[in-house]
Every structure is written in structure tokens, then in C-alpha cells.
Tab-separated table of N, CA and C in Angstrom:
chain	number	residue	atom	x	y	z
A	1	MET	N	25.275	21.948	-23.917
A	1	MET	CA	24.448	22.902	-23.235
A	1	MET	C	23.609	23.867	-23.964
A	2	LYS	N	23.773	24.354	-25.066
A	2	LYS	CA	22.539	24.806	-25.867
A	2	LYS	C	21.507	24.203	-26.082
A	3	GLU	N	21.503	23.161	-26.152
A	3	GLU	CA	20.544	22.357	-26.715
A	3	GLU	C	19.719	21.854	-25.356
A	4	THR	N	20.359	22.143	-24.378
A	4	THR	CA	19.598	21.615	-22.766
A	4	THR	C	19.087	22.767	-22.585
A	5	LEU	N	19.703	23.956	-22.830
A	5	LEU	CA	19.128	25.188	-22.971
A	5	LEU	C	17.241	25.216	-23.469
A	6	GLU	N	17.479	24.815	-24.628
A	6	GLU	CA	16.241	25.133	-25.410
A	6	GLU	C	15.277	24.330	-25.165
A	7	GLU	N	15.732	23.125	-24.605
A	7	GLU	CA	14.772	21.923	-23.954
A	7	GLU	C	14.210	22.699	-22.692
A	8	ALA	N	14.688	22.855	-22.123
A	8	ALA	CA	14.346	23.509	-20.713
A	8	ALA	C	13.289	24.933	-21.033
A	9	VAL	N	13.522	26.080	-22.191
A	9	VAL	CA	12.888	27.091	-22.453
A	9	VAL	C	11.489	26.326	-23.204
A	10	ALA	N	12.015	25.126	-23.774
A	10	ALA	CA	10.355	24.405	-24.546
A	10	ALA	C	9.620	23.977	-23.378
A	11	ALA	N	10.114	23.550	-22.520
A	11	ALA	CA	9.201	22.884	-21.341
A	11	ALA	C	8.670	23.886	-20.553
A	12	LEU	N	9.393	25.117	-20.332
A	12	LEU	CA	8.505	25.806	-19.568
A	12	LEU	C	7.643	26.429	-20.319
A	13	LYS	N	7.664	26.561	-21.707
A	13	LYS	CA	6.629	27.336	-22.542
A	13	LYS	C	5.206	26.382	-22.599
A	14	ALA	N	5.604	24.902	-22.610
A	14	ALA	CA	4.522	24.041	-22.458
A	14	ALA	C	4.073	24.140	-21.007
A	15	LEU	N	4.617	24.279	-19.876
A	15	LEU	CA	4.148	24.517	-19.004
A	15	LEU	C	3.292	25.545	-18.670
A	16	SER	N	3.474	26.389	-19.016
A	16	SER	CA	3.178	27.774	-19.348
A	16	SER	C	1.598	27.789	-19.977
A	17	ARG	N	1.805	26.973	-20.858
A	17	ARG	CA	0.749	26.972	-21.994
A	17	ARG	C	-0.503	25.939	-21.256
A	18	LEU	N	0.048	25.015	-20.370
A	18	LEU	CA	-1.271	24.106	-19.724
A	18	LEU	C	-1.412	24.932	-18.455
A	19	VAL	N	-0.799	25.834	-18.177
A	19	VAL	CA	-1.614	26.852	-16.410
A	19	VAL	C	-2.466	27.635	-17.593
A	20	GLN	N	-2.310	28.143	-18.446
A	20	GLN	CA	-3.335	29.513	-19.454
A	20	GLN	C	-4.398	28.763	-20.046
A	21	ASN	N	-3.894	27.444	-20.185
A	21	ASN	CA	-5.275	26.379	-21.011
A	21	ASN	C	-5.064	25.094	-20.212
A	22	PRO	N	-5.886	24.717	-19.325
A	22	PRO	CA	-6.055	23.377	-18.559
A	22	PRO	C	-6.654	22.827	-19.853
A	23	PRO	N	-6.537	21.480	-19.803
A	23	PRO	CA	-7.066	20.527	-20.473
A	23	PRO	C	-8.550	20.399	-19.613
A	24	GLN	N	-9.706	20.055	-20.612
A	24	GLN	CA	-11.086	19.471	-20.094
A	24	GLN	C	-11.007	18.644	-19.025
A	25	SER	N	-11.894	18.706	-18.189
A	25	SER	CA	-11.941	17.388	-17.050
A	25	SER	C	-12.795	16.336	-18.009
A	26	GLN	N	-12.711	14.872	-17.750
A	26	GLN	CA	-13.162	14.049	-18.209
A	26	GLN	C	-14.068	13.107	-17.386
A	27	ALA	N	-14.673	12.279	-17.566
A	27	ALA	CA	-15.071	11.395	-16.713
A	27	ALA	C	-13.961	10.331	-16.729
A	28	LEU	N	-13.783	9.712	-15.440
A	28	LEU	CA	-12.939	8.512	-15.219
A	28	LEU	C	-14.039	7.218	-14.883
A	29	VAL	N	-14.199	5.939	-15.567
A	29	VAL	CA	-15.072	5.044	-15.145
A	29	VAL	C	-13.898	3.928	-14.587
A	30	ILE	N	-14.004	3.348	-13.563
A	30	ILE	CA	-13.581	2.342	-13.084
A	30	ILE	C	-14.216	1.091	-12.894
A	31	ASP	N	-14.132	0.318	-13.788
A	31	ASP	CA	-14.867	-1.071	-13.475
A	31	ASP	C	-13.622	-1.902	-12.587
A	32	LYS	N	-14.413	-2.423	-11.431
A	32	LYS	CA	-13.725	-2.931	-10.835
A	32	LYS	C	-14.570	-4.840	-10.487
A	33	ALA	N	-13.587	-5.871	-11.196
A	33	ALA	CA	-13.699	-6.471	-11.397
A	33	ALA	C	-13.730	-7.737	-10.071
A	34	GLY	N	-15.039	-8.522	-9.467
A	34	GLY	CA	-14.992	-9.344	-8.123
A	34	GLY	C	-14.468	-10.672	-8.622
A	35	THR	N	-14.296	-11.377	-7.768
A	35	THR	CA	-13.547	-12.307	-7.697
A	35	THR	C	-14.387	-13.317	-7.991
A	36	ARG	N	-14.122	-14.238	-8.953
A	36	ARG	CA	-15.158	-15.714	-9.483
A	36	ARG	C	-15.345	-16.177	-8.391
A	37	PRO	N	-16.595	-17.087	-8.485
A	37	PRO	CA	-17.176	-17.675	-7.466
A	37	PRO	C	-16.487	-18.937	-7.314
A	38	TRP	N	-15.699	-19.334	-8.425
A	38	TRP	CA	-15.536	-20.551	-8.432
A	38	TRP	C	-13.779	-20.600	-7.810
A	39	VAL	N	-13.240	-19.265	-7.736
A	39	VAL	CA	-11.783	-19.395	-7.356
A	39	VAL	C	-12.317	-19.473	-5.636
A	40	VAL	N	-13.335	-18.651	-5.560
A	40	VAL	CA	-13.657	-18.822	-3.831
A	40	VAL	C	-14.012	-20.031	-3.463
A	41	ALA	N	-14.501	-21.016	-4.165
A	41	ALA	CA	-14.883	-22.301	-3.206
A	41	ALA	C	-13.500	-23.199	-3.683
A	42	ALA	N	-12.653	-22.984	-4.813
A	42	ALA	CA	-11.888	-23.763	-4.740
A	42	ALA	C	-10.480	-23.379	-3.434
A	43	VAL	N	-10.483	-22.388	-3.193
A	43	VAL	CA	-9.485	-21.445	-2.761
A	43	VAL	C	-10.226	-22.128	-0.946
A	44	THR	N	-11.335	-22.123	-0.636
A	44	THR	CA	-12.235	-22.677	0.393
A	44	THR	C	-11.743	-24.080	0.387
A	45	VAL	N	-11.767	-24.929	-0.240
A	45	VAL	CA	-11.797	-26.216	-0.156
A	45	VAL	C	-10.899	-26.907	0.163
A	46	ALA	N	-9.149	-26.506	-0.949
A	46	ALA	CA	-8.249	-26.431	-0.611
A	46	ALA	C	-8.036	-25.919	0.770
A	47	ALA	N	-8.349	-24.895	1.649
A	47	ALA	CA	-7.764	-24.658	2.840
A	47	ALA	C	-8.302	-25.144	3.832
A	48	CYS	N	-9.629	-25.904	3.548
A	48	CYS	CA	-10.132	-26.804	4.513
A	48	CYS	C	-9.405	-28.299	4.249
A	49	ALA	N	-9.405	-28.547	3.593
A	49	ALA	CA	-8.349	-30.009	3.120
A	49	ALA	C	-6.847	-29.906	3.865
A	50	SER	N	-6.523	-28.342	3.969
A	50	SER	CA	-5.172	-28.637	4.492
A	50	SER	C	-5.155	-28.397	5.860
A	51	ALA	N	-5.791	-27.852	6.080
A	51	ALA	CA	-6.272	-27.907	7.957
A	51	ALA	C	-6.871	-28.970	8.301
A	52	ALA	N	-7.249	-29.585	7.463
A	52	ALA	CA	-8.044	-31.387	8.189
A	52	ALA	C	-6.503	-32.335	7.808
A	53	ALA	N	-6.091	-32.010	7.288
A	53	ALA	CA	-4.661	-33.054	6.964
A	53	ALA	C	-3.696	-32.414	8.025
A	54	LEU	N	-3.639	-31.108	8.459
A	54	LEU	CA	-2.642	-30.992	9.545
A	54	LEU	C	-3.468	-31.566	11.006
A	55	ALA	N	-4.601	-31.607	10.548
A	55	ALA	CA	-5.451	-31.829	12.464
A	55	ALA	C	-4.717	-33.568	12.086
A	56	LEU	N	-5.182	-34.326	11.268
A	56	LEU	CA	-4.876	-35.444	11.156
A	56	LEU	C	-3.210	-35.834	11.513
A	57	THR	N	-2.695	-35.202	11.061
A	57	THR	CA	-1.311	-35.298	11.365
A	57	THR	C	-0.625	-35.233	12.633
A	58	LEU	N	-1.180	-34.153	13.227
A	58	LEU	CA	-1.084	-33.553	14.803
A	58	LEU	C	-1.959	-34.586	15.643
A	59	TRP	N	-2.907	-35.149	15.198
A	59	TRP	CA	-4.116	-36.187	15.849
A	59	TRP	C	-3.148	-36.930	16.849
A	60	PRO	N	-2.321	-37.422	16.859
A	60	PRO	CA	-1.893	-38.364	18.194
A	60	PRO	C	-1.300	-37.592	18.795
A	61	MET	N	-0.501	-36.669	18.411
A	61	MET	CA	-0.110	-35.773	19.726
A	61	MET	C	-0.804	-34.980	20.530
A	62	ILE	N	-2.073	-34.352	19.952
A	62	ILE	CA	-2.961	-33.854	20.676
A	62	ILE	C	-3.762	-34.551	21.222
A	63	VAL	N	-4.030	-36.140	21.040
A	63	VAL	CA	-4.697	-37.132	22.112
A	63	VAL	C	-4.104	-37.745	23.115
A	64	ALA	N	-2.914	-37.596	22.761
A	64	ALA	CA	-1.727	-38.309	23.733
A	64	ALA	C	-1.161	-37.328	24.668
């Protein structure tokens, strides 16, 4: 119980120090990586091939 109280007091002291002396602001740089062109091309080709395969599979039902 005593250790818990000591930890709580230490945490409150640390919070008090942060409030009285906050850390300096720093610039945040975010670098957003774009999708590679070959990934876009590969996904597009795969989607087109899948759509063509589905259309050819269903073609007899569509025509009839």
C-alpha cells in the first residue's frame, strides 16, 4: 500500500513539473509514400483479366 502511495505521489509530482515546464514544441515531418506505379499496373491488369474471365464464363447465359 505504501509503495502505491509513493508511486502516485511521484506521478503527481512529475505531472506538476510537466505543467510548470512543458517540453518545447518540435516540428513533425510526415513523409507519405505513394503507391508504386507497377503495383497499380499489376492490380489493374489482374482486375481486367478477372472481369474478362467472368464475362466469358457467363457469356452463354447472357446471350441465350
